[in-house]
DNA sequence: TTATGTATTTCCATATAATGGATTATCTAT
DNA sequence: ATAGATAATCCATTATATGGAAATACATAA
């Protein structure tokens, strides 16, 4: 994925970059705001945008003339969602795990150089549920992120480190690269990761890796809950269980230890 | 949307058509199966596919070398989903309606010349739930489809009729164009549509239209349940309630009767 | 192991089609 | 009515996408 080998069609590439502009805060963009974000002339952007528009990949607000991501992306997105083998295999295990500890369970997958949440099972007693599904996990301060990093090869890890900015979310967030390396080694040796209020104060999280038949860490599951419900002294016991479920899923993917 | 006005960038257009090839039964396609489905040379397709590949809009199975829709579509799809104003506005009303009659409630929106299910609230007692979300509704044999058709202008209706093939799903499916016209007039005058086992035997469904501030039928909601739970003699009463909720949503969109 | 067939990937010269700059049209607000 | 801002259109130029052919990779069978 990250390997930019082979033929790249410029206009298609640019059109895809334009879609990327809509991932930020701005839900709608005017036609002249897009060239500001990328080195392109307005008329070039216009052609690209207009092409996507006619196909429903972008929509235009008839009042404001501004553009936003279109329904076709939703259609294809749900297709991808429904066809995701990993998600389908993991579903029952995630539900069982969540029910056991009354925690939210996340399933995240590793694609190229990002980790994407692909499913979530809410805690039975959950009150407010805000879905991370479809979003990218930060690598350095989430359980699923760290545990996948911990099992990557040295090369892959370097590549990820080069792109990730180690933003500080809480006072527990590990922002020092050396310290993160040590943490990853620790995670690797014990087989699970703990996010101890590193992305949000008051939230703790235990994650274990999922491997495919080639022994690659293609995904991870995690249980997360307020610190009071995941007390430090219980972590090791729960982690073993998370690892157990992760192994079940791995085996469904053809993994044999 | 359907208006192919303005500049169209050929390669982008073709790249989007390629994505469309993956909407059918075939989840994965080989590079040489794609040119079969569209008038293009293999190397052209290769360039287009490869470009999408590097951006994560397509993925390649390393074993089989075959392609499938990529994670980026899922990411953007969920963005679209979360940002859909209509869905956010309608949510509470759909839930209330579903709870009241213990039925599944669907919300579908009208985009260009298709009607897409954008949300679903399961019946509280539902056992098997299979989500239509993200899929297109057939226009001639679903409640939401018919009720939106019924409020389109003559021109728009003609355009839709030209594209839709009136496939017969059950013995109740209306396949005759003239008969469908009569049905649509009936729906228009009484303000709601009934799908009486027209897409699936044993399933009945009542739908009402949602209008925007320009009085256009931009969406519809429907309640659906096994025929035994929506007996014919209760339909009119329930329909009035469905219309009521639809009106609430319409007003949220700025509609003023 | 070698041969054979199938599917993918790469190469390259050519002409087409995408591009950027300039112009015009369309709104919005004053 | 006017100004200002933004969107849409036009068009000549050349960079770029394209199709045909060739090469590679891979799987299956001899």
Short mmCIF file of N, CA and C in Angstrom, two decimals, chain A residues 7-176:
data_model
loop_
_atom_site.label_atom_id
_atom_site.label_comp_id
_atom_site.label_asym_id
_atom_site.label_seq_id
_atom_site.Cartn_x
_atom_site.Cartn_y
_atom_site.Cartn_z
N UNK A 7 2.35 2.07 -12.18
CA UNK A 7 1.78 3.24 -12.82
C UNK A 7 0.84 3.98 -11.86
N UNK A 8 1.01 5.26 -11.77
CA UNK A 8 0.07 6.08 -11.00
C UNK A 8 -0.57 7.06 -11.97
N UNK A 9 -1.87 7.04 -12.01
CA UNK A 9 -2.58 7.96 -12.89
C UNK A 9 -2.80 9.27 -12.15
N UNK A 10 -2.17 10.30 -12.67
CA UNK A 10 -2.13 11.57 -11.95
C UNK A 10 -3.49 12.10 -11.55
N UNK A 11 -4.40 12.16 -12.50
CA UNK A 11 -5.69 12.79 -12.20
C UNK A 11 -6.47 12.00 -11.17
N UNK A 12 -6.38 10.68 -11.25
CA UNK A 12 -7.07 9.85 -10.26
C UNK A 12 -6.45 10.06 -8.89
N UNK A 13 -5.16 10.09 -8.88
CA UNK A 13 -4.44 10.34 -7.63
C UNK A 13 -4.85 11.66 -7.00
N UNK A 14 -4.92 12.67 -7.83
CA UNK A 14 -5.32 13.98 -7.34
C UNK A 14 -6.76 13.96 -6.84
N UNK A 15 -7.61 13.28 -7.58
CA UNK A 15 -9.02 13.20 -7.18
C UNK A 15 -9.14 12.55 -5.81
N UNK A 16 -8.31 11.56 -5.56
CA UNK A 16 -8.35 10.89 -4.26
C UNK A 16 -7.82 11.80 -3.16
N UNK A 17 -6.80 12.58 -3.51
CA UNK A 17 -6.29 13.54 -2.53
C UNK A 17 -7.36 14.55 -2.15
N UNK A 18 -8.16 14.91 -3.13
CA UNK A 18 -9.23 15.86 -2.85
C UNK A 18 -10.20 15.28 -1.83
N UNK A 19 -10.55 14.02 -1.99
CA UNK A 19 -11.42 13.38 -1.00
C UNK A 19 -10.81 13.50 0.40
N UNK A 20 -9.49 13.35 0.44
CA UNK A 20 -8.80 13.44 1.73
C UNK A 20 -9.00 14.77 2.42
N UNK A 21 -9.19 15.83 1.63
CA UNK A 21 -9.41 17.16 2.21
C UNK A 21 -10.64 17.21 3.09
N UNK A 22 -11.57 16.29 2.85
CA UNK A 22 -12.83 16.32 3.58
C UNK A 22 -12.78 15.52 4.88
N UNK A 23 -11.61 14.98 5.19
CA UNK A 23 -11.52 14.17 6.40
C UNK A 23 -11.36 15.01 7.66
N UNK A 24 -10.99 16.26 7.47
CA UNK A 24 -10.75 17.11 8.62
C UNK A 24 -12.02 17.65 9.25
N UNK A 25 -11.88 18.75 9.92
CA UNK A 25 -13.00 19.37 10.60
C UNK A 25 -14.07 19.82 9.63
N UNK A 26 -13.61 20.39 8.52
CA UNK A 26 -14.53 20.98 7.57
C UNK A 26 -15.37 19.91 6.87
N UNK A 27 -16.65 19.95 7.11
CA UNK A 27 -17.55 19.00 6.46
C UNK A 27 -17.80 19.42 5.02
N UNK A 28 -17.96 20.70 4.83
CA UNK A 28 -18.19 21.22 3.49
C UNK A 28 -17.04 22.13 3.07
N UNK A 29 -16.71 22.07 1.80
CA UNK A 29 -15.64 22.92 1.27
C UNK A 29 -16.12 23.59 -0.01
N UNK A 30 -15.77 24.85 -0.16
CA UNK A 30 -16.03 25.55 -1.41
C UNK A 30 -14.99 25.16 -2.44
N UNK A 31 -15.30 25.38 -3.69
CA UNK A 31 -14.41 24.94 -4.75
C UNK A 31 -13.04 25.61 -4.67
N UNK A 32 -13.00 26.81 -4.15
CA UNK A 32 -11.71 27.51 -4.12
C UNK A 32 -10.95 27.27 -2.83
N UNK A 33 -11.58 26.60 -1.89
CA UNK A 33 -10.84 26.25 -0.67
C UNK A 33 -9.96 25.04 -0.91
N UNK A 34 -10.36 24.22 -1.86
CA UNK A 34 -9.61 22.98 -2.10
C UNK A 34 -8.23 23.26 -2.69
N UNK A 35 -8.13 24.08 -3.75
CA UNK A 35 -6.79 24.37 -4.27
C UNK A 35 -5.86 24.99 -3.22
N UNK A 36 -6.43 25.66 -2.22
CA UNK A 36 -5.59 26.21 -1.16
C UNK A 36 -4.87 25.10 -0.38
N UNK A 37 -5.57 23.97 -0.27
CA UNK A 37 -5.03 22.88 0.54
C UNK A 37 -4.05 22.01 -0.23
N UNK A 38 -4.01 22.18 -1.53
CA UNK A 38 -3.10 21.37 -2.33
C UNK A 38 -2.67 22.18 -3.54
N UNK A 39 -1.49 21.88 -4.03
CA UNK A 39 -0.92 22.65 -5.12
C UNK A 39 -1.60 22.33 -6.45
N UNK A 40 -2.73 22.95 -6.68
CA UNK A 40 -3.46 22.70 -7.93
C UNK A 40 -4.20 23.95 -8.35
N UNK A 41 -4.43 24.08 -9.65
CA UNK A 41 -5.19 25.23 -10.11
C UNK A 41 -6.67 24.99 -9.86
N UNK A 42 -7.41 26.05 -9.78
CA UNK A 42 -8.82 25.96 -9.48
C UNK A 42 -9.57 25.17 -10.55
N UNK A 43 -9.22 25.39 -11.80
CA UNK A 43 -9.97 24.72 -12.87
C UNK A 43 -9.70 23.21 -12.89
N UNK A 44 -8.49 22.84 -12.52
CA UNK A 44 -8.18 21.41 -12.42
C UNK A 44 -9.05 20.76 -11.35
N UNK A 45 -9.06 21.41 -10.21
CA UNK A 45 -9.88 20.91 -9.11
C UNK A 45 -11.34 20.85 -9.54
N UNK A 46 -11.76 21.86 -10.25
CA UNK A 46 -13.15 21.90 -10.66
C UNK A 46 -13.53 20.67 -11.49
N UNK A 47 -12.67 20.35 -12.44
CA UNK A 47 -12.93 19.18 -13.27
C UNK A 47 -12.99 17.91 -12.45
N UNK A 48 -12.07 17.75 -11.57
CA UNK A 48 -12.01 16.54 -10.75
C UNK A 48 -13.23 16.44 -9.84
N UNK A 49 -13.55 17.54 -9.20
CA UNK A 49 -14.69 17.56 -8.30
C UNK A 49 -15.98 17.30 -9.07
N UNK A 50 -16.10 17.93 -10.21
CA UNK A 50 -17.31 17.79 -11.01
C UNK A 50 -17.52 16.34 -11.46
N UNK A 51 -16.43 15.68 -11.75
CA UNK A 51 -16.52 14.28 -12.16
C UNK A 51 -17.05 13.41 -11.03
N UNK A 52 -16.51 13.62 -9.85
CA UNK A 52 -16.98 12.85 -8.69
C UNK A 52 -18.43 13.19 -8.37
N UNK A 53 -18.77 14.46 -8.60
CA UNK A 53 -20.12 14.93 -8.31
C UNK A 53 -21.15 14.15 -9.13
N UNK A 54 -20.89 14.03 -10.40
CA UNK A 54 -21.86 13.36 -11.27
C UNK A 54 -22.02 11.89 -10.91
N UNK A 55 -21.06 11.35 -10.22
CA UNK A 55 -21.14 9.94 -9.85
C UNK A 55 -21.62 9.75 -8.41
N UNK A 56 -21.85 10.83 -7.70
CA UNK A 56 -22.38 10.71 -6.35
C UNK A 56 -21.33 10.50 -5.28
N UNK A 57 -20.07 10.67 -5.62
CA UNK A 57 -19.02 10.54 -4.61
C UNK A 57 -18.81 11.84 -3.86
N UNK A 58 -19.29 12.91 -4.46
CA UNK A 58 -19.36 14.19 -3.77
C UNK A 58 -20.77 14.73 -4.00
N UNK A 59 -21.21 15.57 -3.09
CA UNK A 59 -22.50 16.22 -3.25
C UNK A 59 -22.31 17.70 -3.16
N UNK A 60 -23.23 18.42 -3.77
CA UNK A 60 -23.13 19.87 -3.70
C UNK A 60 -24.39 20.44 -3.07
N UNK A 61 -24.19 21.29 -2.10
CA UNK A 61 -25.29 22.00 -1.50
C UNK A 61 -25.79 23.04 -2.50
N UNK A 62 -27.03 22.89 -2.95
CA UNK A 62 -27.50 23.80 -4.01
C UNK A 62 -27.53 25.26 -3.57
N UNK A 63 -27.71 25.51 -2.28
CA UNK A 63 -27.67 26.89 -1.79
C UNK A 63 -26.27 27.46 -1.84
N UNK A 64 -25.43 26.83 -1.04
CA UNK A 64 -24.11 27.40 -0.82
C UNK A 64 -23.11 27.03 -1.91
N UNK A 65 -23.46 26.06 -2.73
CA UNK A 65 -22.57 25.58 -3.79
C UNK A 65 -21.35 24.84 -3.23
N UNK A 66 -21.35 24.63 -1.96
CA UNK A 66 -20.20 23.96 -1.36
C UNK A 66 -20.36 22.45 -1.47
N UNK A 67 -19.22 21.77 -1.37
CA UNK A 67 -19.21 20.32 -1.59
C UNK A 67 -19.02 19.56 -0.29
N UNK A 68 -19.56 18.33 -0.27
CA UNK A 68 -19.28 17.42 0.83
C UNK A 68 -19.23 16.00 0.28
N UNK A 69 -18.72 15.09 1.10
CA UNK A 69 -18.61 13.70 0.68
C UNK A 69 -19.99 13.14 0.36
N UNK A 70 -20.09 12.31 -0.65
CA UNK A 70 -21.37 11.87 -1.17
C UNK A 70 -21.81 10.48 -0.74
N UNK A 71 -23.05 10.21 -1.05
CA UNK A 71 -23.72 8.98 -0.61
C UNK A 71 -23.05 7.72 -1.15
N UNK A 72 -22.42 7.81 -2.31
CA UNK A 72 -21.79 6.63 -2.89
C UNK A 72 -20.71 6.08 -1.99
N UNK A 73 -20.03 6.98 -1.30
CA UNK A 73 -19.00 6.54 -0.36
C UNK A 73 -19.62 5.74 0.77
N UNK A 74 -20.81 6.16 1.17
CA UNK A 74 -21.53 5.43 2.21
C UNK A 74 -21.94 4.05 1.70
N UNK A 75 -22.44 4.01 0.49
CA UNK A 75 -22.84 2.72 -0.09
C UNK A 75 -21.66 1.75 -0.16
N UNK A 76 -20.57 2.24 -0.71
CA UNK A 76 -19.41 1.37 -0.84
C UNK A 76 -18.80 1.06 0.52
N UNK A 77 -18.84 2.03 1.40
CA UNK A 77 -18.31 1.83 2.74
C UNK A 77 -19.03 0.72 3.48
N UNK A 78 -20.34 0.68 3.38
CA UNK A 78 -21.07 -0.38 4.06
C UNK A 78 -20.82 -1.73 3.39
N UNK A 79 -20.62 -1.71 2.08
CA UNK A 79 -20.24 -2.94 1.40
C UNK A 79 -18.94 -3.49 1.98
N UNK A 80 -17.96 -2.62 2.10
CA UNK A 80 -16.68 -3.03 2.66
C UNK A 80 -16.88 -3.58 4.07
N UNK A 81 -17.69 -2.85 4.83
CA UNK A 81 -17.97 -3.24 6.21
C UNK A 81 -18.58 -4.65 6.27
N UNK A 82 -19.58 -4.87 5.44
CA UNK A 82 -20.26 -6.17 5.48
C UNK A 82 -19.39 -7.30 4.97
N UNK A 83 -18.44 -6.96 4.12
CA UNK A 83 -17.61 -8.00 3.52
C UNK A 83 -16.33 -8.27 4.31
N UNK A 84 -16.15 -7.53 5.39
CA UNK A 84 -14.89 -7.67 6.10
C UNK A 84 -14.83 -9.02 6.83
N UNK A 85 -14.01 -9.90 6.35
CA UNK A 85 -13.95 -11.26 6.90
C UNK A 85 -13.58 -11.24 8.37
N UNK A 86 -12.55 -10.48 8.68
CA UNK A 86 -12.07 -10.39 10.05
C UNK A 86 -13.20 -10.01 11.00
N UNK A 87 -13.94 -9.00 10.63
CA UNK A 87 -15.02 -8.51 11.47
C UNK A 87 -16.07 -9.59 11.70
N UNK A 88 -16.41 -10.26 10.63
CA UNK A 88 -17.42 -11.31 10.74
C UNK A 88 -16.96 -12.45 11.63
N UNK A 89 -15.70 -12.80 11.52
CA UNK A 89 -15.16 -13.88 12.35
C UNK A 89 -15.10 -13.48 13.82
N UNK A 90 -14.75 -12.22 14.03
CA UNK A 90 -14.46 -11.78 15.40
C UNK A 90 -15.71 -11.46 16.21
N UNK A 91 -16.77 -11.12 15.52
CA UNK A 91 -17.99 -10.62 16.17
C UNK A 91 -18.39 -11.37 17.45
N UNK A 92 -18.61 -12.67 17.31
CA UNK A 92 -19.12 -13.43 18.47
C UNK A 92 -18.15 -13.39 19.65
N UNK A 93 -16.87 -13.43 19.35
CA UNK A 93 -15.88 -13.42 20.43
C UNK A 93 -15.88 -12.07 21.15
N UNK A 94 -16.00 -11.02 20.38
CA UNK A 94 -16.03 -9.69 20.98
C UNK A 94 -17.24 -9.55 21.89
N UNK A 95 -18.36 -10.06 21.42
CA UNK A 95 -19.58 -9.95 22.23
C UNK A 95 -19.45 -10.72 23.53
N UNK A 96 -18.89 -11.90 23.43
CA UNK A 96 -18.73 -12.72 24.63
C UNK A 96 -17.80 -12.03 25.63
N UNK A 97 -16.71 -11.50 25.10
CA UNK A 97 -15.74 -10.83 25.96
C UNK A 97 -16.33 -9.61 26.64
N UNK A 98 -17.08 -8.83 25.86
CA UNK A 98 -17.70 -7.63 26.42
C UNK A 98 -18.70 -7.96 27.51
N UNK A 99 -19.45 -9.02 27.27
CA UNK A 99 -20.45 -9.42 28.25
C UNK A 99 -19.83 -9.89 29.55
N UNK A 100 -18.70 -10.55 29.43
CA UNK A 100 -18.03 -11.13 30.60
C UNK A 100 -17.57 -10.07 31.59
N UNK A 101 -17.00 -8.99 31.09
CA UNK A 101 -16.45 -7.97 31.98
C UNK A 101 -17.24 -6.67 31.97
N UNK A 102 -18.34 -6.67 31.24
CA UNK A 102 -19.13 -5.45 31.11
C UNK A 102 -18.27 -4.27 30.64
N UNK A 103 -17.54 -4.51 29.59
CA UNK A 103 -16.70 -3.45 29.02
C UNK A 103 -17.03 -3.29 27.55
N UNK A 104 -16.60 -2.17 27.01
CA UNK A 104 -16.68 -1.96 25.58
C UNK A 104 -15.53 -2.73 24.93
N UNK A 105 -15.82 -3.42 23.84
CA UNK A 105 -14.76 -4.13 23.13
C UNK A 105 -14.57 -3.49 21.75
N UNK A 106 -13.33 -3.19 21.43
CA UNK A 106 -13.01 -2.64 20.12
C UNK A 106 -12.23 -3.66 19.30
N UNK A 107 -12.52 -3.66 18.02
CA UNK A 107 -11.73 -4.45 17.07
C UNK A 107 -11.10 -3.47 16.10
N UNK A 108 -9.79 -3.53 15.98
CA UNK A 108 -9.11 -2.62 15.07
C UNK A 108 -8.21 -3.42 14.14
N UNK A 109 -8.10 -2.98 12.91
CA UNK A 109 -7.29 -3.70 11.95
C UNK A 109 -6.16 -2.84 11.43
N UNK A 110 -5.10 -3.49 11.03
CA UNK A 110 -3.90 -2.83 10.58
C UNK A 110 -3.83 -2.84 9.06
N UNK A 111 -3.92 -1.68 8.48
CA UNK A 111 -3.86 -1.56 7.02
C UNK A 111 -2.78 -0.57 6.67
N UNK A 112 -1.83 -0.99 5.84
CA UNK A 112 -0.79 -0.06 5.41
C UNK A 112 -0.13 0.56 6.62
N UNK A 113 -0.20 1.86 6.72
CA UNK A 113 0.38 2.44 7.92
C UNK A 113 -0.64 3.13 8.80
N UNK A 114 -1.84 2.56 8.81
CA UNK A 114 -2.78 3.04 9.82
C UNK A 114 -3.53 1.88 10.46
N UNK A 115 -4.08 2.18 11.62
CA UNK A 115 -4.87 1.20 12.34
C UNK A 115 -6.29 1.75 12.44
N UNK A 116 -7.22 0.99 11.91
CA UNK A 116 -8.59 1.49 11.80
C UNK A 116 -9.53 0.66 12.68
N UNK A 117 -10.34 1.35 13.46
CA UNK A 117 -11.36 0.65 14.24
C UNK A 117 -12.41 0.10 13.29
N UNK A 118 -12.61 -1.19 13.28
CA UNK A 118 -13.61 -1.71 12.35
C UNK A 118 -14.86 -2.24 13.04
N UNK A 119 -14.81 -2.37 14.34
CA UNK A 119 -16.05 -2.75 15.01
C UNK A 119 -15.96 -2.43 16.49
N UNK A 120 -17.13 -2.38 17.07
CA UNK A 120 -17.20 -2.06 18.48
C UNK A 120 -18.40 -2.78 19.07
N UNK A 121 -18.23 -3.35 20.24
CA UNK A 121 -19.37 -3.92 20.96
C UNK A 121 -19.51 -3.12 22.24
N UNK A 122 -20.69 -2.54 22.42
CA UNK A 122 -20.88 -1.70 23.60
C UNK A 122 -21.00 -2.52 24.86
N UNK A 123 -20.54 -1.95 25.94
CA UNK A 123 -20.74 -2.57 27.24
C UNK A 123 -22.23 -2.64 27.50
N UNK A 124 -22.68 -3.78 28.04
CA UNK A 124 -24.11 -3.93 28.30
C UNK A 124 -24.70 -2.75 29.06
N UNK A 125 -23.94 -2.21 30.01
CA UNK A 125 -24.47 -1.12 30.84
C UNK A 125 -24.10 0.26 30.34
N UNK A 126 -23.52 0.31 29.17
CA UNK A 126 -23.03 1.60 28.67
C UNK A 126 -24.15 2.62 28.57
N UNK A 127 -23.85 3.83 28.94
CA UNK A 127 -24.84 4.89 28.87
C UNK A 127 -24.60 5.70 27.59
N UNK A 128 -23.52 6.45 27.60
CA UNK A 128 -23.19 7.17 26.38
C UNK A 128 -22.28 6.31 25.51
N UNK A 129 -22.65 6.13 24.29
CA UNK A 129 -21.79 5.38 23.39
C UNK A 129 -21.45 6.29 22.22
N UNK A 130 -20.17 6.49 22.04
CA UNK A 130 -19.75 7.25 20.88
C UNK A 130 -18.83 6.38 20.05
N UNK A 131 -19.21 6.17 18.83
CA UNK A 131 -18.51 5.17 18.04
C UNK A 131 -17.23 5.67 17.39
N UNK A 132 -16.19 4.89 17.60
CA UNK A 132 -14.91 5.17 16.94
C UNK A 132 -14.84 4.45 15.59
N UNK A 133 -15.82 3.61 15.34
CA UNK A 133 -15.78 2.78 14.14
C UNK A 133 -15.52 3.62 12.89
N UNK A 134 -14.59 3.15 12.10
CA UNK A 134 -14.25 3.87 10.87
C UNK A 134 -13.14 4.89 11.07
N UNK A 135 -12.80 5.16 12.32
CA UNK A 135 -11.75 6.14 12.58
C UNK A 135 -10.40 5.44 12.77
N UNK A 136 -9.35 6.23 12.68
CA UNK A 136 -8.03 5.68 12.87
C UNK A 136 -7.63 5.76 14.33
N UNK A 137 -6.95 4.72 14.81
CA UNK A 137 -6.44 4.72 16.17
C UNK A 137 -5.06 5.35 16.17
N UNK A 138 -4.79 6.18 17.17
CA UNK A 138 -3.43 6.67 17.32
C UNK A 138 -2.57 5.49 17.79
N UNK A 139 -1.38 5.42 17.26
CA UNK A 139 -0.55 4.24 17.48
C UNK A 139 0.12 4.23 18.86
N UNK A 140 0.47 5.41 19.33
CA UNK A 140 1.34 5.48 20.51
C UNK A 140 0.59 5.55 21.82
N UNK A 141 -0.73 5.71 21.79
CA UNK A 141 -1.43 5.88 23.06
C UNK A 141 -2.77 5.16 23.11
N UNK A 142 -2.91 4.12 22.33
CA UNK A 142 -4.09 3.27 22.47
C UNK A 142 -3.59 1.84 22.65
N UNK A 143 -4.43 1.04 23.28
CA UNK A 143 -4.05 -0.36 23.48
C UNK A 143 -3.86 -1.08 22.15
N UNK A 144 -4.85 -0.96 21.28
CA UNK A 144 -4.75 -1.66 19.99
C UNK A 144 -3.56 -1.15 19.18
N UNK A 145 -3.32 0.14 19.24
CA UNK A 145 -2.19 0.71 18.51
C UNK A 145 -0.87 0.14 18.99
N UNK A 146 -0.65 0.26 20.29
CA UNK A 146 0.63 -0.18 20.83
C UNK A 146 0.87 -1.67 20.64
N UNK A 147 -0.19 -2.45 20.81
CA UNK A 147 0.01 -3.90 20.74
C UNK A 147 0.31 -4.35 19.31
N UNK A 148 -0.22 -3.65 18.34
CA UNK A 148 0.11 -3.99 16.95
C UNK A 148 1.53 -3.54 16.65
N UNK A 149 1.87 -2.34 17.05
CA UNK A 149 3.24 -1.85 16.86
C UNK A 149 4.26 -2.83 17.45
N UNK A 150 3.90 -3.35 18.61
CA UNK A 150 4.85 -4.21 19.34
C UNK A 150 5.21 -5.49 18.57
N UNK A 151 4.35 -5.87 17.66
CA UNK A 151 4.62 -7.11 16.92
C UNK A 151 4.99 -6.88 15.47
N UNK A 152 5.22 -5.64 15.10
CA UNK A 152 5.68 -5.35 13.75
C UNK A 152 7.17 -5.64 13.64
N UNK A 153 7.62 -5.80 12.42
CA UNK A 153 9.06 -5.94 12.20
C UNK A 153 9.72 -4.58 12.41
N UNK A 154 11.03 -4.62 12.62
CA UNK A 154 11.79 -3.40 12.85
C UNK A 154 11.57 -2.39 11.72
N UNK A 155 11.57 -2.89 10.48
CA UNK A 155 11.40 -2.01 9.32
C UNK A 155 10.04 -1.32 9.32
N UNK A 156 9.02 -2.14 9.51
CA UNK A 156 7.66 -1.59 9.51
C UNK A 156 7.51 -0.55 10.61
N UNK A 157 8.09 -0.86 11.74
CA UNK A 157 8.00 0.04 12.88
C UNK A 157 8.63 1.40 12.57
N UNK A 158 9.78 1.35 11.95
CA UNK A 158 10.47 2.59 11.57
C UNK A 158 9.59 3.42 10.68
N UNK A 159 8.97 2.75 9.72
CA UNK A 159 8.11 3.45 8.76
C UNK A 159 6.96 4.16 9.48
N UNK A 160 6.36 3.46 10.42
CA UNK A 160 5.26 4.04 11.18
C UNK A 160 5.74 5.21 12.03
N UNK A 161 6.85 5.01 12.69
CA UNK A 161 7.40 6.06 13.55
C UNK A 161 7.68 7.34 12.77
N UNK A 162 8.08 7.17 11.53
CA UNK A 162 8.40 8.33 10.72
C UNK A 162 7.17 9.19 10.46
N UNK A 163 6.01 8.55 10.40
CA UNK A 163 4.79 9.29 10.05
C UNK A 163 4.02 9.80 11.27
N UNK A 164 4.07 9.02 12.33
CA UNK A 164 3.27 9.36 13.51
C UNK A 164 3.87 10.54 14.26
N UNK A 165 3.00 11.48 14.62
CA UNK A 165 3.48 12.51 15.55
C UNK A 165 2.96 12.15 16.94
N UNK A 166 3.87 12.15 17.87
CA UNK A 166 3.55 11.62 19.19
C UNK A 166 2.90 12.68 20.07
N UNK A 167 1.69 12.96 19.70
CA UNK A 167 0.95 14.01 20.38
C UNK A 167 0.62 13.61 21.83
N UNK A 168 0.70 14.57 22.71
CA UNK A 168 0.40 14.32 24.12
C UNK A 168 -1.08 14.57 24.39
N UNK A 169 -1.80 13.53 24.77
CA UNK A 169 -3.23 13.68 25.04
C UNK A 169 -3.50 13.86 26.52
N UNK A 170 -2.77 13.12 27.35
CA UNK A 170 -2.93 13.23 28.80
C UNK A 170 -1.53 13.26 29.40
N UNK A 171 -1.47 13.35 30.71
CA UNK A 171 -0.13 13.35 31.32
C UNK A 171 0.53 11.98 31.27
N UNK A 172 -0.26 10.94 30.94
CA UNK A 172 0.31 9.61 30.85
C UNK A 172 0.79 9.25 29.44
N UNK A 173 0.44 10.04 28.47
CA UNK A 173 0.81 9.73 27.09
C UNK A 173 2.32 9.64 26.93
N UNK A 174 2.76 8.56 26.31
CA UNK A 174 4.19 8.40 26.05
C UNK A 174 4.54 9.17 24.78
N UNK A 175 5.36 10.19 24.93
CA UNK A 175 5.70 10.97 23.75
C UNK A 175 7.17 10.81 23.37
N UNK A 176 7.94 10.24 24.28
CA UNK A 176 9.35 10.05 23.99
C UNK A 176 9.55 8.75 23.22
#
